[in-house]
mmCIF file of C-alpha atoms in Angstrom:
data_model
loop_
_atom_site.group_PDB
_atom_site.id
_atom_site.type_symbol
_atom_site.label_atom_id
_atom_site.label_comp_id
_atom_site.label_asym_id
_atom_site.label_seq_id
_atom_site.Cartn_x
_atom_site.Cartn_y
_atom_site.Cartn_z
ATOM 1 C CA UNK E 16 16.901 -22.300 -18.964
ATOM 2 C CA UNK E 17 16.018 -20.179 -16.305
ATOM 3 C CA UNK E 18 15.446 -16.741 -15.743
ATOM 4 C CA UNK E 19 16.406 -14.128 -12.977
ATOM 5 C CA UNK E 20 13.391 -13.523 -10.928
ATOM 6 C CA UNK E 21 13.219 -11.509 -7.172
ATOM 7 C CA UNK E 22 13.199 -15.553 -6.072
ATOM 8 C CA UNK E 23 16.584 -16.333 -7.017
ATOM 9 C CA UNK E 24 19.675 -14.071 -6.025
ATOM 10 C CA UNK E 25 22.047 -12.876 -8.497
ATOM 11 C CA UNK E 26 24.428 -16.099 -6.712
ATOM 12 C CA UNK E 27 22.015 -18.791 -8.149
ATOM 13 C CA UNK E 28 20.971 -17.072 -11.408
ATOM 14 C CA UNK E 29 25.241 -16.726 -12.107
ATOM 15 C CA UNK E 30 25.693 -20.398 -11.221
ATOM 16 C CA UNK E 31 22.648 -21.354 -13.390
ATOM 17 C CA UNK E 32 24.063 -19.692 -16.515
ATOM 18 C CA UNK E 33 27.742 -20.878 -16.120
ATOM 19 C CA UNK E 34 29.075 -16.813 -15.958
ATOM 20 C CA UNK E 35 30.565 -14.254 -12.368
ATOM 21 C CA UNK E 36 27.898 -12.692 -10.271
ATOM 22 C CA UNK E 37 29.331 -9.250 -11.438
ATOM 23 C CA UNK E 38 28.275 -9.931 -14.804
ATOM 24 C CA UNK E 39 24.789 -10.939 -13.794
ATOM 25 C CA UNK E 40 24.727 -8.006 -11.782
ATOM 26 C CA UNK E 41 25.843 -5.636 -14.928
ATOM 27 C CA UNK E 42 23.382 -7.675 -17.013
ATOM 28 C CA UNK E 43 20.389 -7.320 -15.130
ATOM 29 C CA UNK E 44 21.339 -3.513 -14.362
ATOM 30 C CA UNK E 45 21.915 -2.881 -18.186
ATOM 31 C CA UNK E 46 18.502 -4.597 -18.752
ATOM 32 C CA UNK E 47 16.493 -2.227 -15.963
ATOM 33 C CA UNK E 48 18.041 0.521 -18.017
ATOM 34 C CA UNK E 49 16.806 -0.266 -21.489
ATOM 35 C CA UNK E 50 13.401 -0.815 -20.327
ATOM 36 C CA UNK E 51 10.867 0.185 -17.431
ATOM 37 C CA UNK E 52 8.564 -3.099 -16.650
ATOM 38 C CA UNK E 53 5.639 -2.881 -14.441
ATOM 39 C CA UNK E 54 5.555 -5.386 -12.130
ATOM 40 C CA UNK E 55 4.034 -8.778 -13.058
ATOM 41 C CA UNK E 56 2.238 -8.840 -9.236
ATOM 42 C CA UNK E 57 0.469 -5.513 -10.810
ATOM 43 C CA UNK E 58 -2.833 -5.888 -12.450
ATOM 44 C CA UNK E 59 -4.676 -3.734 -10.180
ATOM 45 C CA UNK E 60 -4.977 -0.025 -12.259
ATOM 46 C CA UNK E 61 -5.172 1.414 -8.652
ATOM 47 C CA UNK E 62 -1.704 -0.284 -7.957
ATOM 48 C CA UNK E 63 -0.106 0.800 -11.576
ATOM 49 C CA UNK E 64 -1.365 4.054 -10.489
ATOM 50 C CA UNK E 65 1.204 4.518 -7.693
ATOM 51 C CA UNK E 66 3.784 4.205 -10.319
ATOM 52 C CA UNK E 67 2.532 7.062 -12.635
ATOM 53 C CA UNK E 68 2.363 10.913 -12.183
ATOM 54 C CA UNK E 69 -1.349 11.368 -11.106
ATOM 55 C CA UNK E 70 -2.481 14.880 -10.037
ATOM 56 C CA UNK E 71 -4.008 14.715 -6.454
ATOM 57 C CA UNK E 72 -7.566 13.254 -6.108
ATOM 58 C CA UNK E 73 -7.530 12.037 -9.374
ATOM 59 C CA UNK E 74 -8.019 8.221 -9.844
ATOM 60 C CA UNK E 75 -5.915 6.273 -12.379
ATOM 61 C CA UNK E 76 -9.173 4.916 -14.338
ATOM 62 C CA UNK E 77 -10.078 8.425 -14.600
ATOM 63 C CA UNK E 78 -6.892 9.944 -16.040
ATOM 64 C CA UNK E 79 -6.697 6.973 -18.548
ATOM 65 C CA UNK E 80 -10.129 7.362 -19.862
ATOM 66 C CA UNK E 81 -9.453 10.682 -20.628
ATOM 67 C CA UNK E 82 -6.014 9.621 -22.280
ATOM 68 C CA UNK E 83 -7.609 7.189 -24.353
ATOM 69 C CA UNK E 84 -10.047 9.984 -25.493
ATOM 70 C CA UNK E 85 -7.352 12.788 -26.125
ATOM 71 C CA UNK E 86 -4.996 10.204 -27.945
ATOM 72 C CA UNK E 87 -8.631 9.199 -30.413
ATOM 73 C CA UNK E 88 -9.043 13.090 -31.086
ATOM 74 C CA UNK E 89 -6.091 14.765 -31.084
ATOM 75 C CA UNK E 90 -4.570 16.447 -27.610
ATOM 76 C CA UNK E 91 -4.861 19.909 -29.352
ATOM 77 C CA UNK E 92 -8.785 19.105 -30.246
ATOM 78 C CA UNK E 93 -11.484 20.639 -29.418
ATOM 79 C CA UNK E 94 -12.739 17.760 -28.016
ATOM 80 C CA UNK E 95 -10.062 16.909 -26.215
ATOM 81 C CA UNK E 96 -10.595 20.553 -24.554
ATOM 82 C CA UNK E 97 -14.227 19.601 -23.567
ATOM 83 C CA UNK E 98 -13.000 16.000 -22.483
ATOM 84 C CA UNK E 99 -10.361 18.147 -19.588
ATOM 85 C CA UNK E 100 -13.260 20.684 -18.499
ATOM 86 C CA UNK E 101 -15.893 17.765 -18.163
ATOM 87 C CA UNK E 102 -13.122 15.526 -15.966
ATOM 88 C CA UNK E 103 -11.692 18.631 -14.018
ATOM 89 C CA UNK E 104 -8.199 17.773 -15.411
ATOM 90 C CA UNK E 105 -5.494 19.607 -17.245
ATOM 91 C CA UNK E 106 -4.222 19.274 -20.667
ATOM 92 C CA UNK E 107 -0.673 19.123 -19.555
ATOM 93 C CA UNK E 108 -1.071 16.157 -16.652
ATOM 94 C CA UNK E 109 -2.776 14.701 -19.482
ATOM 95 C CA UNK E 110 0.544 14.741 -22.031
ATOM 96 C CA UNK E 111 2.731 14.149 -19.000
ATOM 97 C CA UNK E 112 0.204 10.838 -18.081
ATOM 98 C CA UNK E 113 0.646 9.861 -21.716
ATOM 99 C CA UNK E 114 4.661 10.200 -21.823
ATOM 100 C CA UNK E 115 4.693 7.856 -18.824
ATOM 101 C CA UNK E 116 2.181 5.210 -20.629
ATOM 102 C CA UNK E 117 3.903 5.266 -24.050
ATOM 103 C CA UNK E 118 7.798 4.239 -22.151
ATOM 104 C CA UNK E 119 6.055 1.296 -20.195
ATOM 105 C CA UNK E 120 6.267 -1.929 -21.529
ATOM 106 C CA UNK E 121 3.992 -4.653 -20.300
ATOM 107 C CA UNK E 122 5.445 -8.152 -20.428
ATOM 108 C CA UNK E 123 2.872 -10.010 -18.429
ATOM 109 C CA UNK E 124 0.366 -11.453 -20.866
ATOM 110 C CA UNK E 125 -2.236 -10.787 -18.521
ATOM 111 C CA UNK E 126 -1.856 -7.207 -18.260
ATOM 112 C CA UNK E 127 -1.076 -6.826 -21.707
ATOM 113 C CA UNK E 128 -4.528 -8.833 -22.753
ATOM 114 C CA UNK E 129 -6.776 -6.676 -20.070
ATOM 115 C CA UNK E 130 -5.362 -3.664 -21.841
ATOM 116 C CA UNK E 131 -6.470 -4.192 -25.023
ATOM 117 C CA UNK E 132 -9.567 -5.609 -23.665
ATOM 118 C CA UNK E 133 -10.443 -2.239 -21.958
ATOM 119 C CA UNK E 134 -8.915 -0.309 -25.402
ATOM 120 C CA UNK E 135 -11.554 -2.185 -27.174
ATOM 121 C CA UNK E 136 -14.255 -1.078 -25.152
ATOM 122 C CA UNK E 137 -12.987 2.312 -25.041
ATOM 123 C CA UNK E 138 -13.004 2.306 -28.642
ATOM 124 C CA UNK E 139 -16.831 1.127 -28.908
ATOM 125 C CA UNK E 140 -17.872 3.361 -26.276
ATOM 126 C CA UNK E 141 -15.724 6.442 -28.743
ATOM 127 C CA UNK E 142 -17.813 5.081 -31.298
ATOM 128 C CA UNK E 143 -20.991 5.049 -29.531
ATOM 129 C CA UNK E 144 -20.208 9.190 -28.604
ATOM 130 C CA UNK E 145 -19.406 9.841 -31.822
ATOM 131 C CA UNK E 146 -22.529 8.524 -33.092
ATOM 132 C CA UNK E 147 -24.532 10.552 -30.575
ATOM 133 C CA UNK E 148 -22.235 13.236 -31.409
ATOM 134 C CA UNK E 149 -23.287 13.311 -35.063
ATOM 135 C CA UNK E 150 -26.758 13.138 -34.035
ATOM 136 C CA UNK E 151 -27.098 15.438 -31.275
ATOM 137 C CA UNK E 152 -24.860 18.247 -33.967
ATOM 138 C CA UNK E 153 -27.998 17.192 -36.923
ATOM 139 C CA UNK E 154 -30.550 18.141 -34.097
ATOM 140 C CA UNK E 155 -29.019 21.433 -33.524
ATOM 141 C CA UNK E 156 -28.640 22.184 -37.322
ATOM 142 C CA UNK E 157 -32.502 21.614 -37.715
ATOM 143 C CA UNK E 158 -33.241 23.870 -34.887
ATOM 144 C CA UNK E 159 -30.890 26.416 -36.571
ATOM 145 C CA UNK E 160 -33.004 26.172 -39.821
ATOM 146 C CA UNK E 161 -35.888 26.440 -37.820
ATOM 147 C CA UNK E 162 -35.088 29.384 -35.701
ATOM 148 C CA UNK E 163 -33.894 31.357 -38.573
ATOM 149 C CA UNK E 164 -37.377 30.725 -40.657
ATOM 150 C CA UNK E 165 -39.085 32.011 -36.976
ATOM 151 C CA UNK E 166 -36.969 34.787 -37.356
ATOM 152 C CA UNK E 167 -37.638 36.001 -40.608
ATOM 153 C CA UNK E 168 -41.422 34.718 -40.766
ATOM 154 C CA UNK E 169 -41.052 37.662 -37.488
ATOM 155 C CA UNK E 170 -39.641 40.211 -39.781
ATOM 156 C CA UNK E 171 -42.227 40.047 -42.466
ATOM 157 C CA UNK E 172 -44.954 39.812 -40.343
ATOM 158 C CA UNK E 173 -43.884 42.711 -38.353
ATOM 159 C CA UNK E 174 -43.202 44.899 -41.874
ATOM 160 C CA UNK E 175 -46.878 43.999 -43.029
ATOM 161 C CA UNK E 176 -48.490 44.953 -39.830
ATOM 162 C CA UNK E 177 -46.598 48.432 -40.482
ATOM 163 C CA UNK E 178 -47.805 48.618 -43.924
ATOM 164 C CA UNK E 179 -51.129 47.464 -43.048
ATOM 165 C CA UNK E 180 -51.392 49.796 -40.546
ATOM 166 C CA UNK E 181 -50.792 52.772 -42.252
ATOM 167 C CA UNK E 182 -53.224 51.864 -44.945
ATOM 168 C CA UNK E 183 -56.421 52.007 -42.099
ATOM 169 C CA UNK E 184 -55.204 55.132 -40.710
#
């Protein structure tokens, strides 16, 4: 059986299947409609990136890393907030980036396997911020506890050295 492909005109693929061209034609118009492909020549992200709404300056890698991020925490996150000031990108190219990614469907397995490739090493390097996330927000907590016993160790010692020094005078 064979498929249409940009190789064989609508002619050949019509003859191939036993049915008019026009019907081929409606058929493989009908089919564009229900579904945007990206290319199977396209496995370059710089190359998918000319197909996606990208502000200016702003490479495709970087965008999706920071998609990948927002989607983990939550677009309305506070992380997500820090994620857009740290990359120099806005919230909203970042929703209009993900609306673009969540209508395309891949059908080349190769594309489809180096995306989740690179989603699984997003997710371990998520992991591996969250971890230093948790332990960089334990570090600050102890230096709270520690400022605020400075503090009031400050307090007493300034109220004895008033009463003290009212007793020698």
């Amino acid at each position: 059986m064979l498929r249409y492909t940009e190789e064989i005109n609508y002619e050949e693929a019509a003859q191939s299947y036993g049915v008019d061209k026009q019907s081929m034609s409606r058929w493989v118009s009908e089919a564009r409609k229900k579904t945007q492909t990206v290319s199977r020549k396209t496995t370059n992200p710089n190359e998918m990136a000319t197909k996606l709404p990208l502000p200016n300056s702003i490479s495709f890698t970087k965008m999706y890393n920071a998609y990948v991020l927002c989607q983990h925490f939550g677009f309305d996150s506070t992380q997500a907030g820090q994620i857009c000031r740290r990359e120099g990108l806005m919230m909203e190219d970042i929703k209009a980036f993900a609306k673009v990614v969540s209508k395309l469907q891949l059908t080349d397995p190769k594309e489809v396997e180096s995306l989740v490739s690179s989603t699984q090493k997003h997710q371990s390097k998520i992991k591996e911020l969250e971890f230093a996330n948790r332990k960089a927000q334990s570090e600050i907590a102890k230096k709270d506890k520690v400022a605020a016993e400075l503090s009031a160790l400050l307090v007493l010692s300034k109220k004895a050295e008033a009463i003290w020094r009212d007793k020698v005078s």
